[in-house]
Short mmCIF file of C-alpha atoms in Angstrom, two decimals:
data_model
loop_
_atom_site.label_atom_id
_atom_site.label_comp_id
_atom_site.label_asym_id
_atom_site.label_seq_id
_atom_site.Cartn_x
_atom_site.Cartn_y
_atom_site.Cartn_z
CA MET O 890 0.00 0.00 0.00
CA HIS O 891 1.25 3.51 -0.87
CA VAL O 892 0.41 5.86 2.02
CA LEU O 893 0.81 9.61 2.45
CA VAL O 894 1.12 10.70 6.10
CA THR O 895 0.93 14.42 6.79
CA GLY O 896 2.19 15.85 10.06
CA ALA O 897 4.76 13.05 10.02
CA ALA O 898 7.23 15.00 12.17
CA GLY O 899 4.76 15.03 15.07
CA GLY O 900 4.04 12.43 17.69
CA ILE O 901 0.95 10.84 16.16
CA GLY O 902 2.01 11.29 12.53
CA GLY O 903 5.50 10.00 13.19
CA GLY O 904 4.17 6.98 15.06
CA VAL O 905 1.74 6.18 12.25
CA ALA O 906 4.44 6.55 9.59
CA ARG O 907 6.81 4.26 11.50
CA SER O 908 4.15 1.64 12.16
CA LEU O 909 2.98 1.51 8.54
CA ALA O 910 6.54 1.38 7.20
CA ALA O 911 7.43 -1.42 9.63
CA ALA O 912 4.45 -3.38 8.28
CA GLY O 913 5.87 -3.15 4.76
CA HIS O 914 3.87 -0.23 3.34
CA ASP O 915 5.46 2.46 1.18
CA VAL O 916 5.16 5.65 3.23
CA LEU O 917 5.66 9.27 2.23
CA GLY O 918 5.90 11.50 5.31
CA VAL O 919 5.23 15.20 4.86
CA ASP O 920 5.66 18.10 7.28
CA ARG O 921 7.06 21.62 7.55
CA ASP O 922 9.48 20.45 10.24
CA ALA O 923 12.61 19.30 8.40
CA ALA O 924 14.41 18.24 11.59
CA GLY O 925 11.47 16.14 12.72
CA LEU O 926 11.26 14.40 9.36
CA ALA O 927 15.00 13.70 9.44
CA ALA O 928 14.49 11.64 12.61
CA LEU O 929 12.24 9.15 10.79
CA PRO O 930 13.68 5.82 9.60
CA ASP O 931 15.38 5.75 6.19
CA ALA O 932 12.65 3.44 4.89
CA ILE O 933 10.22 6.39 4.99
CA GLU O 934 10.39 8.83 2.10
CA THR O 935 10.01 12.40 3.33
CA ALA O 936 9.24 15.81 1.88
CA VAL O 937 9.32 19.22 3.56
CA VAL O 938 6.16 21.00 2.42
CA ASP O 939 3.84 23.66 3.82
CA LEU O 940 0.50 21.91 3.40
CA ARG O 941 -1.30 25.23 3.08
CA ASP O 942 0.53 25.77 -0.23
CA GLU O 943 -1.82 24.21 -2.78
CA ALA O 944 0.60 24.43 -5.72
CA ALA O 945 3.41 22.77 -3.74
CA VAL O 946 1.13 19.94 -2.58
CA ARG O 947 -0.21 19.29 -6.08
CA ASP O 948 3.32 19.25 -7.48
CA LEU O 949 4.38 16.75 -4.82
CA LEU O 950 1.48 14.38 -5.49
CA ALA O 951 1.37 14.64 -9.28
CA ASP O 952 1.54 11.16 -10.88
CA ARG O 953 2.26 9.56 -7.50
CA PRO O 954 0.39 6.31 -6.70
CA LEU O 955 -1.58 6.62 -3.48
CA ASP O 956 -3.82 4.12 -1.73
CA ALA O 957 -4.35 6.10 1.46
CA VAL O 958 -3.97 9.60 2.86
CA VAL O 959 -3.55 9.99 6.61
CA SER O 960 -3.86 13.57 7.87
CA CYS O 961 -2.22 14.09 11.27
CA ILE O 962 -1.60 17.84 11.12
CA GLY O 963 -2.69 20.24 13.83
CA GLY O 964 -1.75 23.04 16.15
CA TYR O 965 -3.41 25.49 18.50
CA GLU O 966 -2.92 28.46 20.80
CA ILE O 967 -4.56 28.95 24.18
CA ALA O 968 -6.52 32.19 24.45
CA ALA O 969 -10.00 33.41 25.25
CA VAL O 970 -12.06 34.13 22.16
CA GLU O 971 -11.97 37.84 23.04
CA ASP O 972 -8.16 37.80 23.13
CA THR O 973 -7.73 35.84 19.88
CA SER O 974 -6.63 38.15 17.08
CA ALA O 975 -8.03 37.69 13.60
CA GLU O 976 -4.55 36.62 12.51
CA ALA O 977 -4.31 33.94 15.20
CA PHE O 978 -7.84 32.74 14.43
CA ARG O 979 -7.05 32.51 10.72
CA ARG O 980 -3.76 30.72 11.42
CA GLN O 981 -5.50 27.99 13.40
CA LEU O 982 -8.21 27.51 10.78
CA GLU O 983 -5.60 27.22 8.05
CA THR O 984 -3.47 24.74 9.99
CA ASN O 985 -6.26 22.50 11.24
CA LEU O 986 -8.77 22.70 8.40
CA THR O 987 -7.56 24.34 5.18
CA ALA O 988 -4.34 22.32 5.07
CA VAL O 989 -6.34 19.09 5.38
CA HIS O 990 -8.52 20.12 2.45
CA VAL O 991 -5.55 21.06 0.28
CA THR O 992 -4.08 17.57 0.71
CA VAL O 993 -7.37 15.71 0.30
CA SER O 994 -8.45 17.58 -2.83
CA ALA O 995 -5.06 17.02 -4.48
CA ALA O 996 -5.06 13.28 -3.66
CA LEU O 997 -8.67 12.40 -4.45
CA PRO O 998 -8.36 11.72 -8.22
CA THR O 999 -5.73 9.05 -7.52
CA LEU O 1000 -7.58 7.65 -4.51
CA ARG O 1001 -10.76 7.35 -6.57
CA GLU O 1002 -8.93 5.45 -9.32
CA ARG O 1003 -7.37 3.04 -6.83
CA GLY O 1004 -10.32 2.59 -4.43
CA GLY O 1005 -8.32 4.19 -1.64
CA ARG O 1006 -9.15 5.77 1.70
CA ILE O 1007 -8.72 8.92 3.74
CA VAL O 1008 -8.08 8.92 7.49
CA VAL O 1009 -8.20 12.26 9.28
CA VAL O 1010 -7.00 12.76 12.85
CA GLY O 1011 -9.25 15.37 14.45
CA SER O 1012 -9.77 15.99 18.14
CA MET O 1013 -12.26 15.57 20.93
CA VAL O 1014 -12.70 19.36 20.85
CA GLY O 1015 -14.45 18.99 17.51
CA SER O 1016 -17.39 17.66 19.53
CA VAL O 1017 -16.66 19.31 22.90
CA ALA O 1018 -15.73 22.98 22.58
CA LEU O 1019 -13.29 23.92 25.36
CA PRO O 1020 -12.96 27.36 26.90
CA TYR O 1021 -9.70 29.11 25.90
CA HIS O 1022 -9.52 26.79 22.89
CA GLY O 1023 -12.09 28.69 20.83
CA ALA O 1024 -10.29 28.94 17.50
CA TYR O 1025 -9.05 25.37 17.77
CA SER O 1026 -12.51 24.08 18.70
CA ALA O 1027 -14.01 25.98 15.76
CA ALA O 1028 -11.46 24.50 13.37
CA LYS O 1029 -11.92 20.94 14.63
CA ALA O 1030 -15.72 21.24 14.61
CA GLY O 1031 -15.39 22.44 11.02
CA LEU O 1032 -13.20 19.44 10.30
CA ASP O 1033 -15.91 17.16 11.69
CA GLY O 1034 -18.44 18.62 9.25
CA TYR O 1035 -15.93 18.54 6.42
CA VAL O 1036 -15.21 14.83 6.93
CA ASP O 1037 -18.92 13.97 7.09
CA ALA O 1038 -19.60 15.80 3.83
CA LEU O 1039 -16.54 14.27 2.18
CA ARG O 1040 -17.50 10.73 3.21
CA ARG O 1041 -20.99 11.13 1.79
CA GLU O 1042 -19.61 12.42 -1.50
CA VAL O 1043 -16.83 9.91 -2.14
CA ALA O 1044 -18.30 6.67 -0.77
CA PRO O 1045 -20.22 6.04 -4.03
CA HIS O 1046 -16.87 6.32 -5.83
CA GLY O 1047 -15.23 3.60 -3.73
CA VAL O 1048 -13.25 5.81 -1.31
CA ASP O 1049 -13.54 5.15 2.43
CA VAL O 1050 -13.24 8.05 4.91
CA ALA O 1051 -12.61 7.74 8.65
CA LEU O 1052 -12.24 10.36 11.39
CA VAL O 1053 -10.15 9.61 14.48
CA GLU O 1054 -10.93 11.84 17.49
CA PRO O 1055 -8.54 11.36 20.42
CA GLY O 1056 -8.57 13.12 23.74
CA PRO O 1057 -5.32 14.76 24.91
CA VAL O 1058 -2.24 12.83 23.79
CA PRO O 1059 1.23 13.18 25.42
CA THR O 1060 3.15 14.51 22.41
CA GLY O 1061 4.15 17.93 23.78
CA PHE O 1062 1.30 19.44 21.76
CA ASN O 1063 -0.65 20.83 24.73
CA GLU O 1064 2.46 21.92 26.58
CA ARG O 1065 3.64 23.99 23.60
CA ALA O 1066 0.24 25.68 23.41
CA ALA O 1067 0.35 26.55 27.10
CA ALA O 1068 3.87 27.94 26.84
CA ALA O 1069 2.66 30.41 24.21
CA VAL O 1070 -0.15 31.99 26.30
CA GLU O 1071 0.08 35.72 25.62
CA GLU O 1072 1.58 37.70 28.53
CA ALA O 1073 0.11 40.87 27.01
CA ASN O 1074 -3.25 39.97 28.54
CA SER O 1075 -1.92 39.09 31.99
CA ASP O 1076 -4.01 41.87 33.58
CA GLY O 1077 -7.20 41.29 31.58
CA PRO O 1078 -10.45 39.59 32.64
CA TYR O 1079 -9.05 36.12 31.85
CA ALA O 1080 -5.71 36.58 33.65
CA ASP O 1081 -6.53 34.14 36.46
CA ALA O 1082 -7.58 31.47 33.95
CA TYR O 1083 -4.37 31.92 31.94
CA ARG O 1084 -2.26 31.46 35.05
CA GLU O 1085 -3.98 28.12 35.67
CA PHE O 1086 -2.56 26.88 32.35
CA GLU O 1087 1.03 27.12 33.58
CA GLY O 1088 2.49 23.64 33.15
CA TYR O 1089 -0.66 22.49 31.33
CA SER O 1090 -0.35 18.77 30.67
CA PRO O 1091 -3.80 17.15 30.68
CA ALA O 1092 -4.41 13.53 31.67
CA ALA O 1093 -3.97 11.77 28.40
CA THR O 1094 -4.56 8.81 26.18
CA ASP O 1095 -1.26 7.07 25.55
CA LEU O 1096 0.27 7.74 22.16
CA GLU O 1097 0.54 4.07 21.20
CA THR O 1098 -3.22 3.58 21.56
CA VAL O 1099 -3.96 6.50 19.25
CA VAL O 1100 -1.39 5.36 16.67
CA GLU O 1101 -2.82 1.83 16.75
CA ARG O 1102 -6.34 3.15 16.15
CA VAL O 1103 -5.19 5.28 13.21
CA VAL O 1104 -3.33 2.35 11.67
CA THR O 1105 -6.44 0.20 12.07
CA ALA O 1106 -8.47 2.84 10.22
CA VAL O 1107 -5.90 2.74 7.39
CA THR O 1108 -5.60 -1.01 7.07
CA ALA O 1109 -8.99 -2.49 8.08
CA GLU O 1110 -10.95 -4.06 5.27
CA ARG O 1111 -13.99 -2.02 6.30
CA PRO O 1112 -12.98 0.84 8.61
CA GLU O 1113 -15.37 2.51 11.00
CA THR O 1114 -16.42 6.02 10.03
CA ARG O 1115 -15.40 7.46 13.41
CA TYR O 1116 -13.00 6.36 16.14
CA ARG O 1117 -13.25 8.19 19.48
CA VAL O 1118 -10.13 7.38 21.50
CA SER O 1119 -10.28 7.83 25.33
CA ARG O 1120 -13.08 7.74 27.85
CA ARG O 1121 -13.52 11.51 27.72
CA ALA O 1122 -13.69 11.53 23.92
CA ARG O 1123 -16.45 8.90 24.06
CA TRP O 1124 -18.51 10.10 27.01
CA LEU O 1125 -18.45 13.90 26.88
CA PRO O 1126 -20.25 14.08 23.49
CA ARG O 1127 -22.90 11.69 24.83
CA LEU O 1128 -23.43 13.79 27.94
CA ALA O 1129 -23.91 16.87 25.75
CA ARG O 1130 -27.02 15.27 24.30
CA VAL O 1131 -28.70 14.67 27.65
CA LEU O 1132 -27.53 17.45 30.01
CA PRO O 1133 -28.89 21.01 30.00
CA ASP O 1134 -26.42 23.38 28.35
CA ARG O 1135 -25.50 25.34 31.48
CA LEU O 1136 -24.90 22.19 33.51
CA TYR O 1137 -22.79 20.77 30.69
CA ASP O 1138 -20.85 24.06 30.51
CA ARG O 1139 -19.96 23.73 34.18
CA LEU O 1140 -18.86 20.13 33.66
CA VAL O 1141 -16.59 21.11 30.77
CA ARG O 1142 -15.10 24.05 32.70
CA SER O 1143 -14.38 21.77 35.66
CA GLY O 1144 -12.14 19.67 33.43
CA LEU O 1145 -9.79 22.59 32.77
CA PRO O 1146 -6.85 23.51 35.06
CA GLY O 1147 -8.09 24.42 38.52
CA GLY O 1148 -11.50 22.76 38.11
CA LEU O 1149 -12.91 19.91 40.21
CA LEU O 1150 -12.82 17.34 37.40
CA TRP O 1151 -9.26 18.40 36.57
CA ARG O 1152 -8.14 17.87 40.16
CA LEU O 1153 -9.81 14.45 40.30
CA LEU O 1154 -8.15 13.37 37.03
CA HIS O 1155 -4.71 14.51 38.20
CA ARG O 1156 -4.58 12.99 41.67
#
């Protein structure tokens, strides 16, 4: 199988690329992070590409056989919606949503010819919007809708689509977001909340479990349409359907740093 893995310099993408290559698949790993790609095994072909650059992505994939595309890209910044600049909001939409579309649209003609599949790694926040993750939650919720529409369009053409939604994963992803909290707003109305994010490292699903679920979505004869990985990723969306909004809001807030659910999870 010929597989494209985007975000291959990251924890999930790198793990997926390694696992697929070890199983004998031909893997092309793509990322902006040249140093991260260089750490992958020699058996994995790599390319340094900004996935928001449509021309560069189409050039890379032109005439290349592909049986599967695995999108593992993502990134976010912690800030209240009020404190999120238009530039920061746009940056997170482009990274988490537009870049996925650029890759998928470029690969689809080949995937349709070969009866391939698309596996997209989203996030629990696509279903459970977290405070101080507004732009990221908006992007991942958009990704959820995008994947549903895509699946309904391409299934009649023999292309399978699966969405993998993990909870927090220990890849350094959340810690990097917390380290970038803007000091410029340290005296604003959300200052106390920002201080709670110091050392933010949420109780997590182990990386190997997430990688295994993604690989299953790539290689299963008939993949599921959605994989929710972790108890929180499975139960919080269900609770949203039965709890009143304000009660659910309090539950979600309690899972952030300083909240009751957070303290219980981190004992």
